[in-house]
Coordinates of C-alpha atoms in Angstrom, one line a residue:
X1 CA -105.0 -105.0 66.9
X2 CA -103.6 -107.1 63.8
X3 CA -105.8 -106.4 60.7
X4 CA -106.6 -109.6 58.4
X5 CA -107.0 -109.2 54.5
X6 CA -109.9 -111.3 53.5
X7 CA -111.5 -111.5 49.9
X8 CA -115.2 -110.7 49.8
X9 CA -115.8 -113.1 46.7
X10 CA -113.7 -116.4 48.9
X11 CA -115.7 -115.3 52.1
X12 CA -119.2 -116.0 50.1
X13 CA -117.6 -119.0 48.3
X14 CA -116.4 -120.5 51.5
X15 CA -119.4 -120.4 53.5
X16 CA -122.2 -120.9 51.2
X17 CA -123.7 -117.9 51.4
X18 CA -123.3 -116.5 47.7
X19 CA -126.6 -114.4 48.8
X20 CA -124.3 -112.1 50.7
X21 CA -123.7 -108.8 49.6
X22 CA -120.7 -106.6 50.9
X23 CA -122.7 -104.4 53.3
X24 CA -124.5 -107.7 55.4
X25 CA -120.9 -109.1 55.0
X26 CA -119.7 -106.4 57.2
X27 CA -122.6 -106.4 59.6
X28 CA -122.5 -110.0 60.2
X29 CA -118.2 -109.8 60.5
X30 CA -118.5 -106.8 63.1
X31 CA -120.8 -109.3 64.9
X32 CA -118.2 -111.4 65.5
X33 CA -116.0 -109.0 66.6
X34 CA -113.7 -108.1 63.3
X35 CA -114.2 -104.5 62.4
X36 CA -113.9 -103.2 59.0
X37 CA -111.1 -100.9 59.0
X38 CA -111.1 -100.2 54.4
X39 CA -110.1 -101.9 51.5
X40 CA -107.1 -103.1 49.2
X41 CA -106.4 -101.4 46.3
X42 CA -108.0 -105.0 44.9
X43 CA -111.2 -104.6 46.8
X44 CA -110.1 -107.3 49.9
X45 CA -111.5 -106.3 53.2
X46 CA -109.3 -105.2 55.9
X47 CA -110.6 -106.5 59.2
X48 CA -108.8 -105.6 62.9
X49 CA -109.6 -108.8 65.2
X50 CA -109.0 -109.1 68.5
X51 CA -105.5 -111.4 69.0
X52 CA -107.2 -113.5 70.6
X53 CA -108.5 -115.4 68.1
X54 CA -105.7 -116.1 66.3
X55 CA -107.7 -119.2 64.7
X56 CA -109.5 -116.0 62.4
X57 CA -106.1 -115.1 60.8
X58 CA -107.3 -116.4 57.1
X59 CA -110.2 -116.2 55.4
X60 CA -111.0 -119.9 55.8
X61 CA -110.8 -119.6 59.5
X62 CA -112.9 -116.6 59.2
X63 CA -115.5 -118.4 57.2
X64 CA -115.2 -121.0 59.8
X65 CA -116.5 -118.5 62.3
X66 CA -119.1 -117.4 59.8
X67 CA -120.5 -120.7 59.5
X68 CA -121.3 -121.3 63.1
X69 CA -122.6 -117.9 63.2
X70 CA -125.2 -118.6 60.3
X71 CA -126.3 -121.7 62.3
X72 CA -125.0 -123.8 59.3
X73 CA -122.0 -125.5 61.3
X74 CA -122.5 -126.9 64.9
X75 CA -120.1 -128.2 67.8
X76 CA -116.3 -129.4 67.7
X77 CA -115.0 -130.2 64.3
X78 CA -111.9 -132.3 64.8
X79 CA -110.6 -133.5 61.5
X80 CA -110.0 -137.1 61.0
X81 CA -106.2 -137.3 60.0
X82 CA -104.6 -140.6 58.0
X83 CA -102.0 -142.5 59.7
X84 CA -97.8 -141.6 59.8
X85 CA -96.1 -142.1 56.5
X86 CA -93.4 -139.3 57.3
X87 CA -91.4 -138.4 60.5
X88 CA -89.1 -135.6 62.1
X89 CA -86.0 -136.8 63.3
X90 CA -84.6 -134.6 66.2
X91 CA -80.8 -135.2 66.4
X92 CA -78.3 -132.7 68.2
X93 CA -80.3 -129.4 67.3
X94 CA -79.2 -126.1 69.1
X95 CA -80.0 -125.6 73.0
X96 CA -81.4 -122.7 72.2
X97 CA -84.6 -123.7 69.9
X98 CA -84.9 -127.4 70.7
X99 CA -88.6 -127.9 69.8
X100 CA -89.9 -129.2 66.5
X101 CA -93.6 -130.5 65.3
X102 CA -94.8 -130.9 61.8
X103 CA -98.1 -132.2 59.7
X104 CA -98.8 -133.1 56.0
X105 CA -101.3 -132.4 54.0
X106 CA -102.5 -133.9 50.9
X107 CA -104.7 -133.8 48.0
X108 CA -105.6 -129.2 48.4
X109 CA -107.0 -128.0 45.6
X110 CA -104.5 -124.7 45.7
X111 CA -104.6 -122.1 43.3
X112 CA -103.8 -118.2 43.8
X113 CA -106.0 -117.2 46.4
X114 CA -105.0 -120.1 48.2
X115 CA -101.7 -119.6 48.1
X116 CA -101.9 -115.5 49.4
X117 CA -103.8 -117.0 52.4
X118 CA -101.6 -119.6 53.2
X119 CA -99.0 -117.1 53.0
X120 CA -100.8 -114.6 55.0
X121 CA -101.9 -116.9 57.8
X122 CA -97.7 -118.2 57.9
X123 CA -97.0 -114.1 57.9
X124 CA -99.3 -113.3 61.1
X125 CA -99.1 -116.5 62.8
X126 CA -95.2 -115.4 62.7
X127 CA -96.2 -112.4 64.0
X128 CA -98.5 -112.9 67.0
X129 CA -98.1 -116.2 68.5
X130 CA -94.3 -116.5 66.9
X131 CA -93.3 -113.5 68.4
X132 CA -91.9 -112.5 64.9
X133 CA -90.4 -116.1 64.4
X134 CA -88.7 -116.2 67.4
X135 CA -90.7 -118.2 69.6
X136 CA -92.0 -120.3 66.7
X137 CA -91.9 -120.7 63.2
X138 CA -93.6 -122.0 60.3
X139 CA -91.7 -123.8 57.4
X140 CA -94.4 -125.2 54.3
X141 CA -92.6 -126.9 51.5
X142 CA -94.1 -128.9 48.5
X143 CA -94.1 -132.5 49.6
X144 CA -93.0 -133.9 45.8
X145 CA -89.5 -132.2 46.2
X146 CA -88.8 -133.9 49.5
X147 CA -86.9 -137.3 49.4
X148 CA -87.3 -138.7 52.8
X149 CA -84.6 -141.2 54.5
X150 CA -85.5 -144.3 55.8
X151 CA -86.7 -145.2 59.6
X152 CA -84.9 -147.7 61.5
X153 CA -87.8 -148.9 63.0
X154 CA -90.1 -148.8 59.9
X155 CA -87.9 -149.0 56.6
X156 CA -91.4 -147.9 54.8
X157 CA -91.9 -144.6 56.8
X158 CA -90.0 -141.7 55.4
X159 CA -88.4 -139.2 57.6
X160 CA -86.7 -136.0 57.7
X161 CA -84.2 -134.8 59.8
X162 CA -83.7 -131.8 62.8
X163 CA -80.3 -130.5 63.7
X164 CA -78.1 -128.0 64.2
X165 CA -75.1 -127.9 61.7
X166 CA -71.8 -125.5 61.7
X167 CA -72.8 -121.5 60.1
X168 CA -70.5 -122.5 57.1
X169 CA -71.2 -125.7 56.4
X170 CA -73.5 -127.4 53.9
X171 CA -75.4 -125.3 51.9
X172 CA -78.4 -124.3 50.3
X173 CA -80.1 -122.8 47.2
X174 CA -82.7 -120.1 49.5
X175 CA -85.9 -118.6 48.1
X176 CA -85.5 -115.9 45.9
X177 CA -82.1 -116.9 45.7
X178 CA -80.3 -118.2 42.6
X179 CA -77.1 -119.4 44.0
X180 CA -76.1 -122.0 46.7
X181 CA -75.3 -120.6 50.1
X182 CA -74.0 -121.5 53.5
X183 CA -76.2 -120.6 56.2
X184 CA -73.5 -117.9 57.4
X185 CA -73.5 -116.3 53.6
X186 CA -77.6 -116.4 53.7
X187 CA -77.5 -113.7 57.1
X188 CA -75.0 -111.7 55.7
X189 CA -76.1 -111.7 51.7
X190 CA -79.5 -112.3 51.6
X191 CA -82.3 -110.3 52.0
X192 CA -84.4 -112.2 54.6
X193 CA -81.6 -113.6 56.0
X194 CA -80.8 -110.2 57.0
X195 CA -83.9 -109.4 58.5
X196 CA -83.6 -112.5 60.2
X197 CA -80.1 -112.7 61.9
X198 CA -80.6 -111.7 64.8
X199 CA -82.4 -114.5 66.1
X200 CA -79.6 -117.6 65.3
X201 CA -76.3 -115.2 65.1
X202 CA -75.9 -115.9 68.8
X203 CA -76.0 -120.1 68.4
X204 CA -73.0 -121.7 68.6
X205 CA -74.7 -124.6 65.2
X206 CA -77.4 -122.9 63.3
X207 CA -81.1 -124.8 62.8
X208 CA -80.9 -127.1 60.0
X209 CA -83.7 -129.3 58.8
X210 CA -82.4 -132.0 55.7
X211 CA -83.7 -135.0 53.3
X212 CA -81.9 -137.8 51.9
X213 CA -80.8 -135.0 49.1
X214 CA -79.6 -132.8 51.0
X215 CA -80.1 -129.3 53.6
X216 CA -83.6 -127.4 52.4
X217 CA -84.6 -125.0 55.7
X218 CA -82.6 -122.8 57.4
X219 CA -85.5 -122.1 60.4
X220 CA -86.2 -119.9 61.4
X221 CA -84.8 -118.0 58.7
X222 CA -85.7 -119.4 55.0
X223 CA -86.5 -122.1 53.1
X224 CA -84.6 -123.8 50.6
X225 CA -85.9 -123.3 46.6
X226 CA -85.9 -126.8 45.8
X227 CA -89.3 -126.5 48.2
X228 CA -91.0 -124.0 46.8
X229 CA -94.7 -123.7 47.5
X230 CA -96.6 -122.7 44.4
X231 CA -100.4 -122.4 43.1
X232 CA -99.8 -125.9 41.5
X233 CA -98.7 -127.5 44.8
X234 CA -101.1 -130.4 46.0
X235 CA -99.7 -132.2 48.6
X236 CA -97.4 -130.2 51.8
X237 CA -95.1 -130.8 54.2
X238 CA -95.2 -128.3 57.1
X239 CA -92.2 -128.5 59.9
X240 CA -92.4 -125.7 62.7
X241 CA -89.5 -125.3 65.1
X242 CA -89.5 -123.0 68.4
X243 CA -88.2 -122.6 71.8
X244 CA -91.9 -124.1 73.2
X245 CA -93.7 -127.2 72.2
X246 CA -97.2 -126.0 73.5
X247 CA -97.0 -123.1 70.8
X248 CA -95.9 -124.3 67.8
X249 CA -98.4 -126.9 68.1
X250 CA -101.3 -124.8 68.6
X251 CA -99.8 -122.7 65.4
X252 CA -100.0 -126.1 63.6
X253 CA -103.6 -126.6 64.1
X254 CA -104.2 -123.2 62.9
X255 CA -102.9 -124.1 59.3
X256 CA -103.6 -127.8 59.7
X257 CA -107.8 -126.4 59.8
X258 CA -107.1 -123.4 57.2
X259 CA -105.6 -125.9 54.6
X260 CA -108.4 -129.1 55.7
X261 CA -111.2 -126.2 55.1
X262 CA -109.1 -126.3 51.5
X263 CA -110.2 -129.8 51.0
X264 CA -106.7 -131.1 52.3
X265 CA -106.4 -134.5 53.9
X266 CA -104.0 -133.9 56.9
X267 CA -101.7 -136.9 57.8
X268 CA -100.2 -137.0 60.8
X269 CA -96.4 -136.9 61.7
X270 CA -93.9 -138.6 63.9
X271 CA -91.9 -136.5 65.8
X272 CA -89.0 -138.7 67.0
X273 CA -86.9 -137.2 69.9
X274 CA -83.9 -139.1 71.7
X275 CA -85.9 -139.4 74.9
X276 CA -89.6 -139.6 73.2
X277 CA -92.2 -140.1 70.4
X278 CA -94.9 -137.4 69.3
X279 CA -97.7 -137.3 66.7
X280 CA -98.7 -134.7 65.5
X281 CA -101.0 -132.8 64.9
X282 CA -102.2 -132.5 68.5
X283 CA -106.2 -132.6 67.5
X284 CA -107.2 -133.1 71.4
X285 CA -110.2 -131.0 72.6
X286 CA -109.7 -129.6 76.5
X287 CA -112.6 -128.8 78.3
X288 CA -113.6 -126.3 80.7
X289 CA -116.4 -125.6 83.5
X290 CA -118.6 -122.9 83.2
X291 CA -121.3 -122.0 85.7
X292 CA -125.0 -121.1 85.2
X293 CA -125.4 -118.7 87.3
X294 CA -122.0 -117.0 86.0
X295 CA -123.3 -116.8 82.6
X296 CA -126.3 -115.1 83.4
X297 CA -125.2 -112.3 85.6
X298 CA -122.0 -111.6 83.3
X299 CA -124.1 -111.1 80.7
X300 CA -127.7 -109.4 82.4
X301 CA -130.4 -111.9 80.5
X302 CA -132.2 -114.7 81.9
X303 CA -131.3 -118.0 79.6
X304 CA -132.2 -121.6 80.0
X305 CA -130.0 -124.5 79.6
X306 CA -131.3 -125.7 76.4
X307 CA -130.5 -122.3 74.9
X308 CA -127.0 -122.2 76.7
X309 CA -126.3 -125.5 75.1
X310 CA -127.7 -124.0 71.9
X311 CA -125.6 -121.1 71.8
X312 CA -122.4 -122.9 72.6
X313 CA -123.1 -125.2 69.9
X314 CA -122.8 -122.5 67.7
X315 CA -119.9 -120.8 68.9
X316 CA -118.1 -123.7 67.7
X317 CA -117.6 -126.1 70.7
X318 CA -119.6 -128.7 72.8
X319 CA -121.6 -128.7 76.3
X320 CA -122.7 -131.4 78.8
X321 CA -125.2 -130.3 81.2
X322 CA -124.6 -131.0 84.6
X323 CA -127.9 -130.4 86.8
X324 CA -127.4 -130.2 90.5
X325 CA -130.3 -129.1 93.1
X326 CA -129.3 -125.8 93.5
X327 CA -127.2 -125.3 90.3
X328 CA -126.2 -126.2 86.2
X329 CA -123.4 -126.3 85.2
X330 CA -121.5 -126.6 81.7
X331 CA -118.8 -129.1 81.2
X332 CA -117.4 -127.3 77.5
X333 CA -115.5 -129.2 75.0
X334 CA -113.1 -126.6 73.0
X335 CA -112.2 -127.4 69.9
X336 CA -107.8 -127.5 68.5
X337 CA -107.3 -124.2 67.3
X338 CA -109.0 -122.2 69.6
X339 CA -105.8 -121.3 72.0
X340 CA -107.5 -118.1 73.8
X341 CA -110.1 -120.2 75.6
X342 CA -108.1 -120.3 79.2
X343 CA -111.2 -119.0 81.9
X344 CA -114.8 -119.4 82.1
X345 CA -114.9 -115.9 81.1
X346 CA -114.1 -116.6 77.5
X347 CA -117.0 -119.2 77.4
X348 CA -119.3 -116.4 78.8
X349 CA -117.9 -114.1 75.9
X350 CA -118.7 -116.9 73.0
X351 CA -122.1 -117.5 74.8
X352 CA -122.5 -113.8 74.5
X353 CA -121.5 -113.3 71.1
X354 CA -123.8 -116.4 69.9
X355 CA -126.7 -114.4 71.8
X356 CA -125.7 -111.1 70.1
X357 CA -124.6 -108.4 71.8
X358 CA -126.7 -106.1 69.6
X359 CA -130.0 -108.1 71.2
X360 CA -128.9 -107.1 74.6
X361 CA -131.8 -104.6 76.1
X362 CA -129.6 -101.9 78.9
X363 CA -131.1 -101.3 81.9
X364 CA -130.2 -99.6 84.6
X365 CA -128.7 -100.8 87.5
X366 CA -130.5 -101.9 91.0
X367 CA -128.7 -99.5 92.4
X368 CA -130.6 -96.7 94.6
X369 CA -128.6 -93.7 92.4
X370 CA -128.0 -92.9 89.1
X371 CA -123.9 -92.3 88.2
X372 CA -122.8 -89.1 86.7
X373 CA -119.7 -87.6 85.0
X374 CA -116.7 -87.2 87.5
X375 CA -114.9 -84.2 87.5
X376 CA -111.6 -85.2 86.0
X377 CA -113.8 -87.0 82.9
X378 CA -115.4 -83.2 82.8
X379 CA -112.7 -81.6 82.8
X380 CA -111.4 -84.1 79.5
X381 CA -114.2 -84.0 77.2
X382 CA -114.2 -79.6 78.0
X383 CA -110.6 -80.0 76.1
X384 CA -111.5 -82.5 73.6
X385 CA -114.1 -79.8 72.7
X386 CA -111.9 -77.3 72.3
X387 CA -108.9 -79.3 70.7
X388 CA -111.8 -80.1 68.2
X389 CA -113.0 -76.9 67.5
X390 CA -110.0 -76.0 66.9
X391 CA -109.7 -78.1 63.7
X392 CA -108.4 -81.4 65.3
X393 CA -109.3 -84.6 64.6
X394 CA -110.0 -86.3 68.0
X395 CA -108.1 -89.6 68.3
X396 CA -108.5 -92.8 70.7
X397 CA -105.2 -95.1 70.3
X398 CA -103.9 -97.7 72.5
X399 CA -102.2 -97.3 75.6
X400 CA -99.7 -100.7 75.1
X401 CA -96.9 -99.5 72.5
X402 CA -93.3 -100.8 72.2
X403 CA -90.0 -99.5 73.1
X404 CA -89.3 -98.8 69.5
X405 CA -92.2 -96.8 68.8
X406 CA -92.3 -94.9 72.5
X407 CA -88.3 -93.9 72.3
X408 CA -86.3 -95.0 69.9
X409 CA -88.1 -93.3 66.8
X410 CA -88.8 -90.4 68.6
X411 CA -85.0 -89.6 68.9
X412 CA -85.2 -90.1 72.8
X413 CA -83.6 -92.7 75.2
X414 CA -85.5 -94.0 78.1
X415 CA -85.5 -92.8 81.6
X416 CA -84.0 -88.9 80.7
X417 CA -85.4 -86.3 81.6
X418 CA -87.6 -84.5 79.0
X419 CA -91.3 -85.0 78.3
X420 CA -91.8 -88.7 77.2
X421 CA -88.3 -90.1 78.4
X422 CA -89.7 -91.0 81.8
X423 CA -89.1 -95.2 82.6
X424 CA -91.2 -97.9 80.8
X425 CA -93.9 -99.4 82.6
X426 CA -93.0 -103.1 80.9
X427 CA -95.4 -106.0 80.5
X428 CA -93.4 -109.1 82.3
X429 CA -95.2 -111.6 79.4
X430 CA -96.4 -109.7 76.4
X431 CA -98.3 -111.3 74.3
X432 CA -97.3 -109.5 71.6
X433 CA -93.7 -107.9 70.3
X434 CA -96.0 -104.3 69.3
X435 CA -97.1 -104.3 73.1
X436 CA -94.6 -104.9 75.5
X437 CA -94.9 -101.5 77.8
X438 CA -97.3 -98.6 78.7
X439 CA -96.8 -95.6 76.4
X440 CA -94.3 -92.7 78.7
X441 CA -96.2 -89.7 76.3
X442 CA -99.2 -89.5 73.5
X443 CA -97.2 -88.4 70.7
X444 CA -95.5 -91.4 69.2
X445 CA -99.1 -92.7 68.8
X446 CA -99.8 -89.9 66.8
X447 CA -97.0 -90.4 65.0
X448 CA -97.4 -93.8 63.6
X449 CA -101.4 -92.7 62.9
X450 CA -99.4 -90.3 60.4
X451 CA -97.3 -92.6 59.1
X452 CA -100.1 -95.1 58.3
X453 CA -101.9 -92.1 56.7
X454 CA -99.7 -91.1 54.4
X455 CA -102.6 -92.5 51.9
X456 CA -105.1 -89.7 53.2
X457 CA -105.7 -86.2 52.3
X458 CA -104.0 -83.4 53.9
X459 CA -103.7 -81.4 56.0
X460 CA -103.6 -84.0 58.5
X461 CA -104.3 -82.4 62.3
X462 CA -104.6 -84.9 64.7
X463 CA -104.7 -84.8 68.4
X464 CA -105.5 -87.2 71.3
X465 CA -106.2 -87.0 75.6
X466 CA -105.0 -90.1 76.9
X467 CA -103.3 -91.7 79.6
X468 CA -99.1 -92.0 79.8
X469 CA -97.4 -93.7 82.7
X470 CA -93.8 -94.0 84.1
X471 CA -91.8 -95.5 87.2
X472 CA -92.2 -93.5 90.2
X473 CA -91.0 -95.2 93.2
X474 CA -92.6 -92.5 95.0
X475 CA -96.0 -93.9 94.5
X476 CA -97.6 -96.7 96.2
X477 CA -97.4 -98.6 92.9
X478 CA -94.2 -97.5 91.7
X479 CA -96.2 -96.4 88.9
X480 CA -97.3 -92.9 88.2
X481 CA -100.0 -92.1 85.6
X482 CA -101.3 -89.2 84.4
X483 CA -104.2 -87.9 81.4
X484 CA -101.7 -86.0 78.8
X485 CA -102.8 -83.7 75.9
X486 CA -101.1 -83.9 72.8
X487 CA -101.5 -82.4 69.5
X488 CA -100.0 -82.4 66.2
X489 CA -100.3 -80.5 62.5
X490 CA -99.1 -82.4 59.7
X491 CA -99.1 -80.2 56.5
X492 CA -96.7 -78.3 53.6
X493 CA -96.8 -75.2 56.0
X494 CA -96.8 -77.0 59.6
X495 CA -94.4 -74.2 62.1
X496 CA -93.8 -73.6 65.7
X497 CA -96.2 -70.5 65.1
X498 CA -99.0 -72.6 63.4
X499 CA -99.0 -75.1 67.0
X500 CA -98.1 -72.1 69.4
X501 CA -101.6 -70.5 68.2
X502 CA -103.4 -73.6 68.7
X503 CA -102.0 -73.9 72.2
X504 CA -103.0 -70.4 73.4
X505 CA -105.8 -70.7 72.0
X506 CA -106.3 -74.1 74.4
X507 CA -104.7 -71.8 77.1
X508 CA -107.3 -68.7 76.5
X509 CA -110.0 -71.6 76.5
X510 CA -109.4 -71.9 80.1
X511 CA -108.5 -69.1 81.4
X512 CA -104.9 -69.9 81.3
X513 CA -101.5 -67.6 81.1
X514 CA -99.3 -69.3 78.4
X515 CA -95.4 -68.9 78.5
X516 CA -93.2 -70.7 76.2
X517 CA -89.5 -70.2 77.2
X518 CA -87.0 -72.1 74.8
X519 CA -85.8 -75.6 75.5
X520 CA -84.0 -78.3 73.8
X521 CA -86.1 -82.2 73.1
X522 CA -84.0 -84.4 70.8
X523 CA -87.6 -85.1 69.3
X524 CA -88.1 -81.2 67.6
X525 CA -85.8 -78.8 65.8
X526 CA -83.1 -77.1 68.5
X527 CA -84.2 -73.4 68.3
X528 CA -87.5 -74.5 67.3
X529 CA -88.7 -75.9 70.6
X530 CA -90.2 -74.5 73.7
X531 CA -91.4 -75.9 77.2
X532 CA -95.1 -75.4 77.8
X533 CA -95.6 -73.2 81.2
X534 CA -99.1 -73.1 82.3
X535 CA -99.9 -70.5 84.9
X536 CA -96.4 -70.4 86.0
X537 CA -95.8 -74.3 85.8
X538 CA -93.6 -76.2 83.4
X539 CA -96.1 -79.1 82.1
X540 CA -94.7 -79.9 78.4
X541 CA -93.1 -79.1 75.2
X542 CA -93.7 -77.6 71.8
X543 CA -92.2 -77.8 68.7
X544 CA -91.3 -78.7 65.0
X545 CA -90.7 -82.3 64.6
X546 CA -87.0 -83.1 64.3
X547 CA -86.5 -84.3 60.2
X548 CA -84.7 -87.4 61.4
X549 CA -88.0 -88.1 63.2
X550 CA -90.4 -87.2 60.2
X551 CA -88.4 -89.4 58.0
X552 CA -88.4 -92.0 60.0
X553 CA -92.0 -92.3 59.9
X554 CA -91.9 -91.7 56.5
X555 CA -93.5 -88.6 56.2
X556 CA -92.7 -86.3 53.7
X557 CA -94.3 -83.1 55.5
X558 CA -92.9 -81.0 58.2
X559 CA -95.3 -81.6 61.5
X560 CA -95.6 -79.3 64.3
X561 CA -97.1 -80.5 67.9
X562 CA -97.4 -79.8 71.3
X563 CA -97.8 -81.7 74.5
X564 CA -99.2 -81.0 77.9
X565 CA -100.3 -83.2 81.5
X566 CA -104.4 -82.7 81.3
X567 CA -104.4 -81.6 85.1
X568 CA -102.7 -78.6 84.0
X569 CA -105.9 -77.0 82.8
X570 CA -108.1 -77.6 86.1

């Protein structure tokens, strides 16, 4: 899940609640669905949040949600905007990246904390909605360093031009650079250009933004040094380019709301296409309808309409009640920074959070029997308890992953005849590039945990029992699912023999005969790898993880691991 770093002192200042200590803040944040994951070296909270609530990618967005939670703010807030003084002309842009949007924000009370927050929300939006800048990229510039061209229809207005240019054409000094470079040279020689070169190398012309002085931005790669923003900047020009107008407009709304919370005054920008003209940012609200009965049924509580309206307003929205003889419905006005409200159930979730999920009282459903544990669940629980008893720390990882993590970083090829090499079950329209498929085995998830835990003490003995899937046309759904048992030992003496001893103990606990004939698997060292055979059935693999895989995950200690099918213990 995405994380955001938030300074608790800044959070107290922006919410106006200096009386809240750190523990109270953590409890309030948890009520919003923001889980505390730890602290940075600077004492900032690391908060894990649901990737649909992108308005909480900054301390300003988190503070806004808390103010609603505390009841200090109510209903929809839409910033007033000044009339446009700047415009973006769109001329001969690359077909692959045809859309642009923008805004001006003046009178900001910037400092180092505000600048860091702006950079963070920019980076997080790039990673989520922007799909690593491929779908949308943000450029923020010091407005005082821009000199606008005049517009034919309004000589008082100032404009910049979004266009496409030859890679070997005009030059600029990129951020963190000290020499003029063509856009092709930026991709070849500049470290930011090298990182994002694959986004534009196939274009016939490269995206570029000009003012009267010259080239100042190379979206989606890097801005020019001339317009670099600092803590002393007070007026900003924001431009966003992308492959979808809706996406970049919503990204712009989130940034503008964050800057509005810093005292900035948002000013419209005209976006002049060849066939139409837009005025941005677009702060129009939208409405969704939800039925009162659906709210009560989903949450399992009785609410009167006045209470529902109150809870909706405390969630940062407005609600108008419509009553008939037998039903009550609500027309809910959704603010422009909310990208996640797609269905009435999203409104029910907001009502439930405003009410407080911890305030809901558990009760038995109105059925004639009481549920019990499924046999598969009993087996899984027994296996988990066995692993914990052997010294493993039990994990619960996400089942969604990306192809690089699942295959490439473990040294295996997709659709290969090894454990974990099954054909991927992919997501047609993934929300994030980090979650494009369902994992085919669990060891990649454990290796990712080890990679993120290098600052923790060793030994680290980790295990997980979870889902693994792969494409199988013999199944009715074309997908084969199974529960898998994976474990890894990471310490200075981790070896095949250590992993084999733990695996033997698991087999003995379930009265299974274990055999480990030699095999080959690209994730493991040749000659230190074996198949896991339980009661004569080949169900998994065990071995010492290959040094290349260890280095790929930035580990400095050896790793021994095994993985096998859970149903082999039945």
